[in-house]
PDB file of C-alpha atoms in Angstrom:
ATOM      1  CA  UNK A   1    -101.301  -1.131-103.428  1.00  0.00           C
ATOM      2  CA  UNK A   2     -98.975  -2.522-100.964  1.00  0.00           C
ATOM      3  CA  UNK A   3     -96.594  -0.513-102.742  1.00  0.00           C
ATOM      4  CA  UNK A   4     -97.240   2.712-102.215  1.00  0.00           C
ATOM      5  CA  UNK A   5     -97.744   2.282 -97.793  1.00  0.00           C
ATOM      6  CA  UNK A   6     -94.130   1.412 -97.376  1.00  0.00           C
ATOM      7  CA  UNK A   7     -92.035   4.546 -99.324  1.00  0.00           C
ATOM      8  CA  UNK A   8     -95.273   6.826 -97.671  1.00  0.00           C
ATOM      9  CA  UNK A   9     -94.076   5.186 -94.181  1.00  0.00           C
ATOM     10  CA  UNK A  10     -90.883   5.322 -95.252  1.00  0.00           C
ATOM     11  CA  UNK A  11     -89.247   8.435 -93.055  1.00  0.00           C
ATOM     12  CA  UNK A  12     -90.890   8.227 -89.527  1.00  0.00           C
ATOM     13  CA  UNK A  13     -89.964   4.226 -89.685  1.00  0.00           C
ATOM     14  CA  UNK A  14     -86.220   5.286 -89.860  1.00  0.00           C
ATOM     15  CA  UNK A  15     -86.165   7.471 -87.728  1.00  0.00           C
ATOM     16  CA  UNK A  16     -88.279   5.104 -85.312  1.00  0.00           C
ATOM     17  CA  UNK A  17     -85.620   2.238 -86.266  1.00  0.00           C
ATOM     18  CA  UNK A  18     -82.922   4.544 -85.525  1.00  0.00           C
ATOM     19  CA  UNK A  19     -84.454   6.816 -82.609  1.00  0.00           C
ATOM     20  CA  UNK A  20     -81.561   8.179 -80.765  1.00  0.00           C
ATOM     21  CA  UNK A  21     -83.228   6.308 -76.705  1.00  0.00           C
ATOM     22  CA  UNK A  22     -81.455   3.168 -77.863  1.00  0.00           C
ATOM     23  CA  UNK A  23     -77.938   4.728 -77.343  1.00  0.00           C
ATOM     24  CA  UNK A  24     -79.325   6.250 -74.002  1.00  0.00           C
ATOM     25  CA  UNK A  25     -79.655   3.501 -70.792  1.00  0.00           C
ATOM     26  CA  UNK A  26     -76.388   3.716 -70.125  1.00  0.00           C
ATOM     27  CA  UNK A  27     -77.898   3.026 -65.962  1.00  0.00           C
ATOM     28  CA  UNK A  28     -80.225  -0.224 -65.046  1.00  0.00           C
ATOM     29  CA  UNK A  29     -82.066   3.092 -64.002  1.00  0.00           C
ATOM     30  CA  UNK A  30     -82.524   3.876 -67.457  1.00  0.00           C
ATOM     31  CA  UNK A  31     -83.976   0.547 -68.585  1.00  0.00           C
ATOM     32  CA  UNK A  32     -85.998   0.875 -65.656  1.00  0.00           C
ATOM     33  CA  UNK A  33     -87.793   4.659 -66.677  1.00  0.00           C
ATOM     34  CA  UNK A  34     -88.049   3.097 -70.499  1.00  0.00           C
ATOM     35  CA  UNK A  35     -90.360  -0.341 -69.247  1.00  0.00           C
ATOM     36  CA  UNK A  36     -92.370   1.700 -66.992  1.00  0.00           C
ATOM     37  CA  UNK A  37     -93.843   3.413 -70.334  1.00  0.00           C
ATOM     38  CA  UNK A  38     -93.721   1.281 -71.976  1.00  0.00           C
ATOM     39  CA  UNK A  39     -95.174  -1.746 -70.586  1.00  0.00           C
ATOM     40  CA  UNK A  40     -98.627   0.688 -71.647  1.00  0.00           C
ATOM     41  CA  UNK A  41     -97.493  -0.209 -75.512  1.00  0.00           C
ATOM     42  CA  UNK A  42     -96.773  -3.562 -74.557  1.00  0.00           C
ATOM     43  CA  UNK A  43    -100.148  -3.773 -72.876  1.00  0.00           C
ATOM     44  CA  UNK A  44    -102.224  -2.442 -75.345  1.00  0.00           C
ATOM     45  CA  UNK A  45    -101.852  -4.409 -78.109  1.00  0.00           C
ATOM     46  CA  UNK A  46    -103.555  -6.929 -77.031  1.00  0.00           C
ATOM     47  CA  UNK A  47    -106.781  -4.801 -77.111  1.00  0.00           C
ATOM     48  CA  UNK A  48    -105.885  -3.654 -80.047  1.00  0.00           C
ATOM     49  CA  UNK A  49    -105.196  -8.468 -81.456  1.00  0.00           C
ATOM     50  CA  UNK A  50    -107.879  -8.995 -79.140  1.00  0.00           C
ATOM     51  CA  UNK A  51    -110.433  -6.177 -81.580  1.00  0.00           C
ATOM     52  CA  UNK A  52    -108.623  -8.481 -84.705  1.00  0.00           C
ATOM     53  CA  UNK A  53    -109.763 -11.262 -83.264  1.00  0.00           C
ATOM     54  CA  UNK A  54    -113.591  -9.976 -82.831  1.00  0.00           C
ATOM     55  CA  UNK A  55    -114.005  -8.320 -86.221  1.00  0.00           C
ATOM     56  CA  UNK A  56    -112.549 -11.585 -88.574  1.00  0.00           C
ATOM     57  CA  UNK A  57    -112.624 -14.247 -86.720  1.00  0.00           C
ATOM     58  CA  UNK A  58    -116.446 -15.780 -85.140  1.00  0.00           C
ATOM     59  CA  UNK A  59    -116.088 -14.759 -80.944  1.00  0.00           C
ATOM     60  CA  UNK A  60    -119.580 -15.144 -80.642  1.00  0.00           C
ATOM     61  CA  UNK A  61    -122.754 -18.303 -80.150  1.00  0.00           C
ATOM     62  CA  UNK A  62    -124.497 -19.574 -82.171  1.00  0.00           C
ATOM     63  CA  UNK A  63    -120.251 -20.065 -84.085  1.00  0.00           C
ATOM     64  CA  UNK A  64    -120.853 -18.669 -87.633  1.00  0.00           C
ATOM     65  CA  UNK A  65    -117.525 -19.293 -90.219  1.00  0.00           C
ATOM     66  CA  UNK A  66    -116.356 -15.700 -90.906  1.00  0.00           C
ATOM     67  CA  UNK A  67    -114.936 -14.896 -94.062  1.00  0.00           C
ATOM     68  CA  UNK A  68    -111.534 -14.715 -94.889  1.00  0.00           C
ATOM     69  CA  UNK A  69    -110.404 -17.912 -93.274  1.00  0.00           C
ATOM     70  CA  UNK A  70    -106.319 -17.615 -94.449  1.00  0.00           C
ATOM     71  CA  UNK A  71    -106.956 -14.049 -91.990  1.00  0.00           C
ATOM     72  CA  UNK A  72    -108.872 -15.502 -89.333  1.00  0.00           C
ATOM     73  CA  UNK A  73    -105.786 -18.379 -88.852  1.00  0.00           C
ATOM     74  CA  UNK A  74    -103.510 -15.822 -89.074  1.00  0.00           C
ATOM     75  CA  UNK A  75    -105.486 -14.439 -85.968  1.00  0.00           C
ATOM     76  CA  UNK A  76    -105.961 -17.248 -83.675  1.00  0.00           C
ATOM     77  CA  UNK A  77    -102.354 -18.345 -84.200  1.00  0.00           C
ATOM     78  CA  UNK A  78    -101.087 -14.875 -83.563  1.00  0.00           C
ATOM     79  CA  UNK A  79    -103.859 -14.712 -80.530  1.00  0.00           C
ATOM     80  CA  UNK A  80    -101.948 -18.257 -79.266  1.00  0.00           C
ATOM     81  CA  UNK A  81     -98.105 -16.978 -79.831  1.00  0.00           C
ATOM     82  CA  UNK A  82     -99.113 -13.306 -77.940  1.00  0.00           C
ATOM     83  CA  UNK A  83    -101.395 -14.787 -74.714  1.00  0.00           C
ATOM     84  CA  UNK A  84    -100.610 -18.048 -74.055  1.00  0.00           C
ATOM     85  CA  UNK A  85     -96.643 -18.625 -75.132  1.00  0.00           C
ATOM     86  CA  UNK A  86     -93.960 -19.712 -73.388  1.00  0.00           C
ATOM     87  CA  UNK A  87     -91.572 -18.101 -70.458  1.00  0.00           C
ATOM     88  CA  UNK A  88     -87.706 -19.159 -70.673  1.00  0.00           C
ATOM     89  CA  UNK A  89     -88.676 -21.313 -68.204  1.00  0.00           C
ATOM     90  CA  UNK A  90     -91.738 -23.014 -70.058  1.00  0.00           C
ATOM     91  CA  UNK A  91     -93.870 -21.747 -68.290  1.00  0.00           C
ATOM     92  CA  UNK A  92     -97.599 -20.528 -70.418  1.00  0.00           C
ATOM     93  CA  UNK A  93     -98.252 -16.876 -70.308  1.00  0.00           C
ATOM     94  CA  UNK A  94     -98.929 -13.783 -72.357  1.00  0.00           C
ATOM     95  CA  UNK A  95     -95.826 -11.422 -73.293  1.00  0.00           C
ATOM     96  CA  UNK A  96     -97.817  -9.210 -70.706  1.00  0.00           C
ATOM     97  CA  UNK A  97     -97.783 -10.980 -67.916  1.00  0.00           C
ATOM     98  CA  UNK A  98     -93.729 -11.873 -69.699  1.00  0.00           C
ATOM     99  CA  UNK A  99     -92.867  -8.492 -69.781  1.00  0.00           C
ATOM    100  CA  UNK A 100     -94.367  -7.495 -66.579  1.00  0.00           C
ATOM    101  CA  UNK A 101     -91.685 -10.124 -64.985  1.00  0.00           C
ATOM    102  CA  UNK A 102     -89.008  -8.934 -66.919  1.00  0.00           C
ATOM    103  CA  UNK A 103     -89.815  -4.961 -65.173  1.00  0.00           C
ATOM    104  CA  UNK A 104     -89.596  -6.933 -61.465  1.00  0.00           C
ATOM    105  CA  UNK A 105     -86.117  -8.388 -62.321  1.00  0.00           C
ATOM    106  CA  UNK A 106     -85.176  -5.781 -63.120  1.00  0.00           C
ATOM    107  CA  UNK A 107     -86.131  -3.707 -60.084  1.00  0.00           C
ATOM    108  CA  UNK A 108     -88.520  -1.744 -62.064  1.00  0.00           C
ATOM    109  CA  UNK A 109     -92.104  -0.090 -60.419  1.00  0.00           C
ATOM    110  CA  UNK A 110     -94.729  -1.898 -61.995  1.00  0.00           C
ATOM    111  CA  UNK A 111     -97.779  -0.643 -58.637  1.00  0.00           C
ATOM    112  CA  UNK A 112     -99.044   1.974 -61.921  1.00  0.00           C
ATOM    113  CA  UNK A 113     -99.386  -1.035 -64.295  1.00  0.00           C
ATOM    114  CA  UNK A 114    -101.265  -3.259 -61.426  1.00  0.00           C
ATOM    115  CA  UNK A 115    -102.881  -0.132 -60.325  1.00  0.00           C
ATOM    116  CA  UNK A 116    -104.507   0.798 -63.968  1.00  0.00           C
ATOM    117  CA  UNK A 117    -105.347  -3.440 -64.501  1.00  0.00           C
ATOM    118  CA  UNK A 118    -106.940  -3.109 -61.084  1.00  0.00           C
ATOM    119  CA  UNK A 119    -109.115  -0.245 -62.479  1.00  0.00           C
ATOM    120  CA  UNK A 120    -110.188  -1.386 -65.181  1.00  0.00           C
ATOM    121  CA  UNK A 121    -111.047  -4.948 -63.473  1.00  0.00           C
ATOM    122  CA  UNK A 122    -113.165  -2.965 -61.100  1.00  0.00           C
ATOM    123  CA  UNK A 123    -115.270  -1.474 -64.186  1.00  0.00           C
ATOM    124  CA  UNK A 124    -113.206   1.489 -65.635  1.00  0.00           C
ATOM    125  CA  UNK A 125    -113.605   3.309 -68.896  1.00  0.00           C
ATOM    126  CA  UNK A 126    -109.122   2.978 -70.560  1.00  0.00           C
ATOM    127  CA  UNK A 127    -109.457   6.449 -70.361  1.00  0.00           C
ATOM    128  CA  UNK A 128    -110.686   7.494 -67.307  1.00  0.00           C
ATOM    129  CA  UNK A 129    -107.843   4.567 -65.598  1.00  0.00           C
ATOM    130  CA  UNK A 130    -105.449   6.416 -67.141  1.00  0.00           C
ATOM    131  CA  UNK A 131    -106.513  10.048 -66.091  1.00  0.00           C
ATOM    132  CA  UNK A 132    -107.084   8.437 -62.321  1.00  0.00           C
ATOM    133  CA  UNK A 133    -103.640   7.662 -62.620  1.00  0.00           C
ATOM    134  CA  UNK A 134    -102.202  10.941 -63.753  1.00  0.00           C
ATOM    135  CA  UNK A 135    -100.097   8.466 -66.385  1.00  0.00           C
ATOM    136  CA  UNK A 136     -97.826  10.900 -68.355  1.00  0.00           C
ATOM    137  CA  UNK A 137     -99.609  12.718 -71.719  1.00  0.00           C
ATOM    138  CA  UNK A 138     -96.733  10.949 -73.697  1.00  0.00           C
ATOM    139  CA  UNK A 139     -98.720   7.592 -72.650  1.00  0.00           C
ATOM    140  CA  UNK A 140    -102.952   8.662 -72.262  1.00  0.00           C
ATOM    141  CA  UNK A 141    -102.268  10.191 -76.068  1.00  0.00           C
ATOM    142  CA  UNK A 142    -101.051   6.229 -76.939  1.00  0.00           C
ATOM    143  CA  UNK A 143    -103.077   4.452 -75.807  1.00  0.00           C
ATOM    144  CA  UNK A 144    -105.973   6.668 -76.503  1.00  0.00           C
ATOM    145  CA  UNK A 145    -104.872   6.979 -79.807  1.00  0.00           C
ATOM    146  CA  UNK A 146    -105.333   2.739 -79.850  1.00  0.00           C
ATOM    147  CA  UNK A 147    -109.007   2.858 -78.479  1.00  0.00           C
ATOM    148  CA  UNK A 148    -110.162   5.457 -80.436  1.00  0.00           C
ATOM    149  CA  UNK A 149    -108.745   3.139 -83.477  1.00  0.00           C
ATOM    150  CA  UNK A 150    -110.420   0.004 -81.689  1.00  0.00           C
ATOM    151  CA  UNK A 151    -113.632   2.078 -81.563  1.00  0.00           C
ATOM    152  CA  UNK A 152    -113.940   2.613 -85.555  1.00  0.00           C
ATOM    153  CA  UNK A 153    -114.011  -1.137 -85.923  1.00  0.00           C
ATOM    154  CA  UNK A 154    -113.461  -1.686 -89.890  1.00  0.00           C
ATOM    155  CA  UNK A 155    -111.268  -4.087 -89.858  1.00  0.00           C
ATOM    156  CA  UNK A 156    -108.706  -2.612 -92.557  1.00  0.00           C
ATOM    157  CA  UNK A 157    -108.175   1.069 -90.299  1.00  0.00           C
ATOM    158  CA  UNK A 158    -107.006  -1.905 -87.000  1.00  0.00           C
ATOM    159  CA  UNK A 159    -105.443  -4.307 -89.724  1.00  0.00           C
ATOM    160  CA  UNK A 160    -102.879  -1.257 -91.116  1.00  0.00           C
ATOM    161  CA  UNK A 161    -102.717   0.927 -87.635  1.00  0.00           C
ATOM    162  CA  UNK A 162    -101.248  -3.571 -86.093  1.00  0.00           C
ATOM    163  CA  UNK A 163     -99.208  -4.117 -89.303  1.00  0.00           C
ATOM    164  CA  UNK A 164     -97.697  -0.742 -89.774  1.00  0.00           C
ATOM    165  CA  UNK A 165     -97.940   0.330 -86.301  1.00  0.00           C
ATOM    166  CA  UNK A 166     -96.584  -2.536 -84.313  1.00  0.00           C
ATOM    167  CA  UNK A 167     -96.044  -5.959 -86.167  1.00  0.00           C
ATOM    168  CA  UNK A 168     -94.273  -4.375 -89.006  1.00  0.00           C
ATOM    169  CA  UNK A 169     -91.612  -1.828 -87.088  1.00  0.00           C
ATOM    170  CA  UNK A 170     -90.975  -3.833 -83.750  1.00  0.00           C
ATOM    171  CA  UNK A 171     -88.483  -6.381 -85.134  1.00  0.00           C
ATOM    172  CA  UNK A 172     -86.284  -3.503 -86.140  1.00  0.00           C
ATOM    173  CA  UNK A 173     -86.460  -1.401 -83.714  1.00  0.00           C
ATOM    174  CA  UNK A 174     -85.773  -3.929 -80.440  1.00  0.00           C
ATOM    175  CA  UNK A 175     -82.836  -4.803 -82.970  1.00  0.00           C
ATOM    176  CA  UNK A 176     -82.063  -1.001 -81.868  1.00  0.00           C
ATOM    177  CA  UNK A 177     -82.899  -1.841 -78.691  1.00  0.00           C
ATOM    178  CA  UNK A 178     -80.937  -4.393 -77.881  1.00  0.00           C
ATOM    179  CA  UNK A 179     -78.002  -2.956 -79.555  1.00  0.00           C
ATOM    180  CA  UNK A 180     -78.382  -1.066 -77.211  1.00  0.00           C
ATOM    181  CA  UNK A 181     -78.583  -2.983 -74.134  1.00  0.00           C
ATOM    182  CA  UNK A 182     -75.640  -3.114 -71.328  1.00  0.00           C
ATOM    183  CA  UNK A 183     -74.550  -6.787 -70.449  1.00  0.00           C
ATOM    184  CA  UNK A 184     -76.246  -7.476 -67.144  1.00  0.00           C
ATOM    185  CA  UNK A 185     -78.006 -11.257 -65.332  1.00  0.00           C
ATOM    186  CA  UNK A 186     -80.319  -8.857 -64.752  1.00  0.00           C
ATOM    187  CA  UNK A 187     -81.766  -8.500 -68.250  1.00  0.00           C
ATOM    188  CA  UNK A 188     -82.669 -11.855 -68.623  1.00  0.00           C
ATOM    189  CA  UNK A 189     -85.938 -12.109 -69.293  1.00  0.00           C
ATOM    190  CA  UNK A 190     -85.624  -8.409 -71.120  1.00  0.00           C
ATOM    191  CA  UNK A 191     -83.551  -9.511 -73.873  1.00  0.00           C
ATOM    192  CA  UNK A 192     -85.850 -12.952 -74.145  1.00  0.00           C
ATOM    193  CA  UNK A 193     -89.024 -11.296 -74.148  1.00  0.00           C
ATOM    194  CA  UNK A 194     -87.292  -8.566 -77.256  1.00  0.00           C
ATOM    195  CA  UNK A 195     -86.035 -12.500 -78.747  1.00  0.00           C
ATOM    196  CA  UNK A 196     -88.936 -13.665 -78.950  1.00  0.00           C
ATOM    197  CA  UNK A 197     -90.157  -9.824 -80.868  1.00  0.00           C
ATOM    198  CA  UNK A 198     -87.852 -10.192 -82.813  1.00  0.00           C
ATOM    199  CA  UNK A 199     -88.803 -14.241 -83.923  1.00  0.00           C
ATOM    200  CA  UNK A 200     -91.779 -14.297 -83.919  1.00  0.00           C
ATOM    201  CA  UNK A 201     -93.130 -11.061 -85.901  1.00  0.00           C
ATOM    202  CA  UNK A 202     -90.393 -10.823 -88.191  1.00  0.00           C
ATOM    203  CA  UNK A 203     -89.809 -14.568 -89.554  1.00  0.00           C
ATOM    204  CA  UNK A 204     -93.962 -14.998 -89.066  1.00  0.00           C
ATOM    205  CA  UNK A 205     -96.279 -11.978 -87.835  1.00  0.00           C
ATOM    206  CA  UNK A 206     -94.923  -9.112 -89.762  1.00  0.00           C
ATOM    207  CA  UNK A 207     -94.884 -10.598 -92.939  1.00  0.00           C
ATOM    208  CA  UNK A 208     -98.683 -12.377 -92.257  1.00  0.00           C
ATOM    209  CA  UNK A 209     -99.713  -9.355 -91.404  1.00  0.00           C
ATOM    210  CA  UNK A 210     -99.218  -7.299 -94.549  1.00  0.00           C
ATOM    211  CA  UNK A 211    -100.559 -10.775 -96.560  1.00  0.00           C
ATOM    212  CA  UNK A 212    -103.603 -10.119 -93.782  1.00  0.00           C
ATOM    213  CA  UNK A 213    -104.567  -6.203 -95.323  1.00  0.00           C
ATOM    214  CA  UNK A 214    -103.817  -6.922 -98.808  1.00  0.00           C
ATOM    215  CA  UNK A 215    -107.009  -9.128 -98.671  1.00  0.00           C
ATOM    216  CA  UNK A 216    -109.163  -6.544 -96.034  1.00  0.00           C
ATOM    217  CA  UNK A 217    -108.845  -3.941 -98.803  1.00  0.00           C
ATOM    218  CA  UNK A 218    -107.921  -5.913-102.337  1.00  0.00           C
ATOM    219  CA  UNK A 219    -108.663  -3.246-105.242  1.00  0.00           C
ATOM    220  CA  UNK A 220    -110.222   0.092-102.840  1.00  0.00           C
ATOM    221  CA  UNK A 221    -108.643   2.895-103.712  1.00  0.00           C
ATOM    222  CA  UNK A 222    -109.855   4.582 -99.901  1.00  0.00           C
ATOM    223  CA  UNK A 223    -109.382   1.421 -98.139  1.00  0.00           C
ATOM    224  CA  UNK A 224    -105.382   2.199 -99.179  1.00  0.00           C
ATOM    225  CA  UNK A 225    -105.630   5.532 -97.783  1.00  0.00           C
ATOM    226  CA  UNK A 226    -106.441   5.092 -94.994  1.00  0.00           C
ATOM    227  CA  UNK A 227    -103.708   2.310 -94.223  1.00  0.00           C
ATOM    228  CA  UNK A 228    -101.548   4.625 -94.740  1.00  0.00           C
ATOM    229  CA  UNK A 229    -103.638   7.625 -93.530  1.00  0.00           C
ATOM    230  CA  UNK A 230    -104.283   6.170 -90.404  1.00  0.00           C
ATOM    231  CA  UNK A 231    -100.419   3.890 -90.206  1.00  0.00           C
ATOM    232  CA  UNK A 232     -98.858   7.098 -90.161  1.00  0.00           C
ATOM    233  CA  UNK A 233    -100.677   8.724 -87.498  1.00  0.00           C
ATOM    234  CA  UNK A 234     -99.723   5.451 -85.488  1.00  0.00           C
ATOM    235  CA  UNK A 235     -96.041   5.716 -86.204  1.00  0.00           C
ATOM    236  CA  UNK A 236     -96.210   9.699 -85.145  1.00  0.00           C
ATOM    237  CA  UNK A 237     -97.964   8.473 -81.103  1.00  0.00           C
ATOM    238  CA  UNK A 238     -94.689   5.978 -81.315  1.00  0.00           C
ATOM    239  CA  UNK A 239     -92.672   8.213 -82.522  1.00  0.00           C
ATOM    240  CA  UNK A 240     -93.959  11.650 -79.431  1.00  0.00           C
ATOM    241  CA  UNK A 241     -93.818   8.015 -77.562  1.00  0.00           C
ATOM    242  CA  UNK A 242     -90.354   7.792 -78.173  1.00  0.00           C
ATOM    243  CA  UNK A 243     -89.267  11.477 -77.909  1.00  0.00           C
ATOM    244  CA  UNK A 244     -90.695  12.054 -74.271  1.00  0.00           C
ATOM    245  CA  UNK A 245     -89.016   8.736 -73.066  1.00  0.00           C
ATOM    246  CA  UNK A 246     -85.132  10.450 -73.924  1.00  0.00           C
ATOM    247  CA  UNK A 247     -86.427  13.138 -72.625  1.00  0.00           C
ATOM    248  CA  UNK A 248     -86.596  12.108 -69.510  1.00  0.00           C
ATOM    249  CA  UNK A 249     -83.346   9.644 -69.165  1.00  0.00           C
TER     250      UNK A 249
END
């Protein structure tokens, strides 16, 4: 069944991997603008991952062993890597915090994301916080789609967006971004972030996430159709975001 997914996503995936955006980083200001948009997908990835942890492992009391032990191990490994990785100095940080630090090192404005987190802590919903901050419509659509997927509470759908909209795509996409960057010591932390994801997602997380999809869908044709459907939507939202940033630059 998995062999039907790749051809169905090929065209839009190629559009993202070879997007013109990566050749537009001609100045530090261009890169700053990119990160101020991209930080929202960096943030909402963790909620997508945590949704899988909620659905596929046991995070309640009393503890009861969940089904799919292979997938359970995979999810817990990714949570460990994404939420408690090591930065260049050996400090334990989440990849989101690593990205914010990289943004600050190049002088990018992090106030919108910091205000967003503050609103969430105060009890605002994600949708309400995005509206209150008047974020770009492309960001709002991207993040709201992520949380619509989470709200389905269907592991194979969440896993599809996680796998084909993120883990399987990110290594090739980030390679394209790195090719477009100029040599500048201010970019060291940002480059480390991109290289870390290429290493983890390309060598470990990407292939393991494919196995997760196989385990969750089995021989269920309807589930495989939904995997393709929602993966295509996830890639379309990413493409729209990339097109928006490219037009802004």
